[in-house]
Amino acid sequence: KRMYELLCRRGSLMELCEHCLELTDNPLCLASSDLRILAYGEHQNKSAELKMFFEKDIGEYLTDEEIDAFRLDNDYLRGIAARSPCILNNDYFGFRHFYNNIYIDDIYMARMVICEVERPIRPGDYAVLLRICDFFKIALENMDIVLNNHPKNFDRLVNRMLRQESIPDEEMDKTL
């Protein structure tokens, strides 16, 4: 119910992530397809040394070392095209990533990652992650943010052009 309320009042991605902590009991992160941290949720009662995310991380790209760890991981590379939840075992991070990619208009836009550090991933978490991603997909569709380094609706507009649909000039001007 709280997730619906947050969507209705256009709550921030951070608020949505923080609420999701009640569902996951593990830190989670929403990352864009270009590896920028869009939001995170993490229990605040941790010391700074144990925290995984910080407010300054929002909008920032992962570090070069983190990107290299992913770039060299074949499971990560295969997971980019995944359409269902996956688990990534990556020695660089020291914990498993339980993630699901979020597609909008058939375009990979973001990834919700649950970091398996507080408790083990359980079978029921599969359904929880899918539901969380449903909410974040709606939130991303309704927010005025740039993803994939494109203005909002750019990819949708290009797809319509490729289907040879008629697009009013004012819509083209607004998007481009």
Short mmCIF file of C-alpha atoms in Angstrom, two decimals:
data_model
loop_
_atom_site.label_atom_id
_atom_site.label_comp_id
_atom_site.label_asym_id
_atom_site.label_seq_id
_atom_site.Cartn_x
_atom_site.Cartn_y
_atom_site.Cartn_z
CA LYS A 1 0.00 0.00 0.00
CA ARG A 2 2.80 2.42 0.89
CA MET A 3 4.44 1.91 -2.51
CA TYR A 4 1.18 2.89 -4.25
CA GLU A 5 0.94 5.99 -2.07
CA LEU A 6 4.51 6.97 -2.94
CA LEU A 7 3.80 6.53 -6.66
CA CYS A 8 0.57 8.54 -6.46
CA ARG A 9 2.27 11.48 -4.79
CA ARG A 10 5.31 11.11 -7.05
CA GLY A 11 7.67 10.19 -4.25
CA SER A 12 11.35 10.20 -5.03
CA LEU A 13 13.31 7.14 -6.11
CA MET A 14 15.15 7.36 -2.79
CA GLU A 15 11.85 7.21 -0.87
CA LEU A 16 10.82 4.16 -2.86
CA CYS A 17 14.16 2.46 -2.19
CA GLU A 18 14.02 3.26 1.51
CA HIS A 19 10.54 1.76 1.72
CA CYS A 20 11.75 -1.37 -0.10
CA LEU A 21 14.16 -2.09 2.77
CA GLU A 22 11.16 -3.39 4.72
CA LEU A 23 10.65 -5.96 1.95
CA THR A 24 14.24 -7.01 1.33
CA ASP A 25 16.09 -6.65 4.66
CA ASN A 26 19.15 -6.05 2.46
CA PRO A 27 20.61 -2.88 0.97
CA LEU A 28 19.39 -2.18 -2.54
CA CYS A 29 20.39 0.12 -5.35
CA LEU A 30 18.76 1.34 -8.54
CA ALA A 31 21.42 1.83 -11.22
CA SER A 32 20.90 3.24 -14.70
CA SER A 33 21.94 1.27 -17.76
CA ASP A 34 24.97 3.54 -18.04
CA LEU A 35 26.02 2.53 -14.48
CA ARG A 36 24.94 5.63 -12.55
CA ILE A 37 23.41 5.24 -9.12
CA LEU A 38 19.89 6.65 -9.27
CA ALA A 39 18.80 5.72 -5.73
CA TYR A 40 19.57 3.37 -2.87
CA GLY A 41 18.11 2.05 0.32
CA GLU A 42 20.21 1.02 3.28
CA HIS A 43 19.59 0.75 7.02
CA GLN A 44 20.83 3.97 8.58
CA ASN A 45 21.97 2.49 11.89
CA LYS A 46 25.29 1.35 10.40
CA SER A 47 28.63 2.99 11.02
CA ALA A 48 30.15 4.82 8.05
CA GLU A 49 32.70 2.01 7.55
CA LEU A 50 29.92 -0.54 7.01
CA LYS A 51 27.76 1.54 4.70
CA MET A 52 27.64 0.62 1.04
CA PHE A 53 26.06 3.82 -0.29
CA PHE A 54 26.24 7.50 0.53
CA GLU A 55 24.11 10.47 -0.48
CA LYS A 56 26.99 11.82 -2.58
CA ASP A 57 26.75 8.65 -4.74
CA ILE A 58 23.38 9.66 -6.23
CA GLY A 59 23.81 10.49 -9.91
CA GLU A 60 27.42 9.36 -9.90
CA TYR A 61 28.86 6.59 -12.03
CA LEU A 62 30.29 3.50 -10.42
CA THR A 63 34.03 3.72 -9.88
CA ASP A 64 36.39 2.65 -12.65
CA GLU A 65 37.39 -0.37 -10.53
CA GLU A 66 33.76 -1.43 -10.11
CA ILE A 67 33.07 -1.00 -13.82
CA ASP A 68 36.15 -3.07 -14.65
CA ALA A 69 34.99 -5.81 -12.26
CA PHE A 70 31.69 -5.96 -14.14
CA ARG A 71 33.23 -5.58 -17.60
CA LEU A 72 35.44 -8.62 -17.01
CA ASP A 73 32.64 -10.76 -15.56
CA ASN A 74 30.96 -12.97 -18.17
CA ASP A 75 27.94 -13.57 -15.91
CA TYR A 76 27.42 -9.81 -15.65
CA LEU A 77 27.71 -9.38 -19.41
CA ARG A 78 25.16 -12.16 -20.03
CA GLY A 79 22.89 -10.62 -17.41
CA ILE A 80 22.55 -7.34 -19.31
CA ALA A 81 19.97 -8.91 -21.61
CA ALA A 82 18.19 -10.88 -18.85
CA ARG A 83 14.43 -10.44 -18.60
CA SER A 84 14.04 -12.17 -15.24
CA PRO A 85 15.81 -11.92 -11.87
CA CYS A 86 19.38 -13.21 -11.73
CA ILE A 87 22.08 -13.67 -9.12
CA LEU A 88 25.59 -12.42 -9.80
CA ASN A 89 28.47 -13.91 -7.82
CA ASN A 90 31.34 -11.48 -8.17
CA ASP A 91 34.45 -11.93 -6.02
CA TYR A 92 35.36 -8.25 -6.34
CA PHE A 93 32.40 -7.19 -4.20
CA GLY A 94 32.47 -10.03 -1.69
CA PHE A 95 28.70 -10.59 -1.78
CA ARG A 96 26.07 -11.67 -4.26
CA HIS A 97 23.95 -9.28 -6.31
CA PHE A 98 20.33 -10.32 -6.77
CA TYR A 99 19.07 -8.15 -9.60
CA ASN A 100 16.43 -7.55 -12.21
CA ASN A 101 16.71 -5.35 -15.28
CA ILE A 102 14.02 -2.76 -15.91
CA TYR A 103 12.92 -2.27 -19.51
CA ILE A 104 10.78 0.58 -20.76
CA ASP A 105 9.43 0.25 -24.29
CA ASP A 106 11.73 -2.73 -24.75
CA ILE A 107 14.82 -0.65 -23.91
CA TYR A 108 17.07 -1.57 -20.98
CA MET A 109 16.87 1.47 -18.72
CA ALA A 110 17.91 0.44 -15.22
CA ARG A 111 18.72 -2.40 -12.88
CA MET A 112 17.43 -2.96 -9.37
CA VAL A 113 20.09 -4.69 -7.29
CA ILE A 114 19.59 -6.25 -3.89
CA CYS A 115 22.94 -6.75 -2.15
CA GLU A 116 23.00 -10.00 -0.19
CA VAL A 117 24.76 -8.75 2.93
CA GLU A 118 22.22 -8.64 5.79
CA ARG A 119 20.45 -11.94 5.17
CA PRO A 120 20.53 -14.68 2.52
CA ILE A 121 18.30 -14.38 -0.53
CA ARG A 122 15.20 -16.54 -0.01
CA PRO A 123 12.97 -18.16 -2.67
CA GLY A 124 10.18 -15.63 -2.00
CA ASP A 125 12.56 -12.76 -2.80
CA TYR A 126 12.18 -13.54 -6.51
CA ALA A 127 8.54 -12.37 -6.45
CA VAL A 128 9.42 -9.43 -4.19
CA LEU A 129 12.10 -8.22 -6.61
CA LEU A 130 9.73 -8.48 -9.58
CA ARG A 131 7.08 -6.46 -7.73
CA ILE A 132 9.62 -3.83 -6.64
CA CYS A 133 10.71 -3.48 -10.27
CA ASP A 134 7.10 -3.00 -11.38
CA PHE A 135 6.88 0.03 -9.10
CA PHE A 136 10.21 1.44 -10.21
CA LYS A 137 9.31 1.02 -13.86
CA ILE A 138 6.19 3.12 -13.30
CA ALA A 139 8.18 5.67 -11.32
CA LEU A 140 10.85 5.96 -14.03
CA GLU A 141 8.23 6.31 -16.76
CA ASN A 142 6.63 9.21 -14.89
CA MET A 143 9.76 11.08 -13.85
CA ASP A 144 11.46 13.82 -15.78
CA ILE A 145 14.95 12.34 -15.67
CA VAL A 146 17.49 11.52 -18.33
CA LEU A 147 18.30 7.84 -18.79
CA ASN A 148 20.66 6.32 -21.34
CA ASN A 149 21.98 9.85 -21.82
CA HIS A 150 18.83 10.63 -23.81
CA PRO A 151 16.08 13.07 -22.96
CA LYS A 152 12.91 11.50 -21.62
CA ASN A 153 10.79 10.00 -24.43
CA PHE A 154 13.67 10.12 -26.95
CA ASP A 155 13.85 6.34 -27.38
CA ARG A 156 10.06 6.11 -27.57
CA LEU A 157 10.08 8.80 -30.28
CA VAL A 158 12.78 7.02 -32.29
CA ASN A 159 10.83 3.76 -32.11
CA ARG A 160 7.73 5.53 -33.40
CA MET A 161 9.75 7.05 -36.24
CA LEU A 162 11.13 3.61 -37.14
CA ARG A 163 7.57 2.30 -37.30
CA GLN A 164 6.89 5.22 -39.66
CA GLU A 165 4.23 6.68 -37.39
CA SER A 166 3.19 10.28 -37.87
CA ILE A 167 4.65 12.50 -35.15
CA PRO A 168 3.49 16.10 -34.66
CA ASP A 169 6.23 18.73 -34.99
CA GLU A 170 5.56 20.12 -31.51
CA GLU A 171 6.16 16.67 -30.00
CA MET A 172 9.42 16.36 -31.95
CA ASP A 173 10.52 19.83 -30.79
CA LYS A 174 9.63 19.09 -27.16
CA THR A 175 11.57 15.83 -27.12
CA LEU A 176 14.57 16.85 -29.16
#
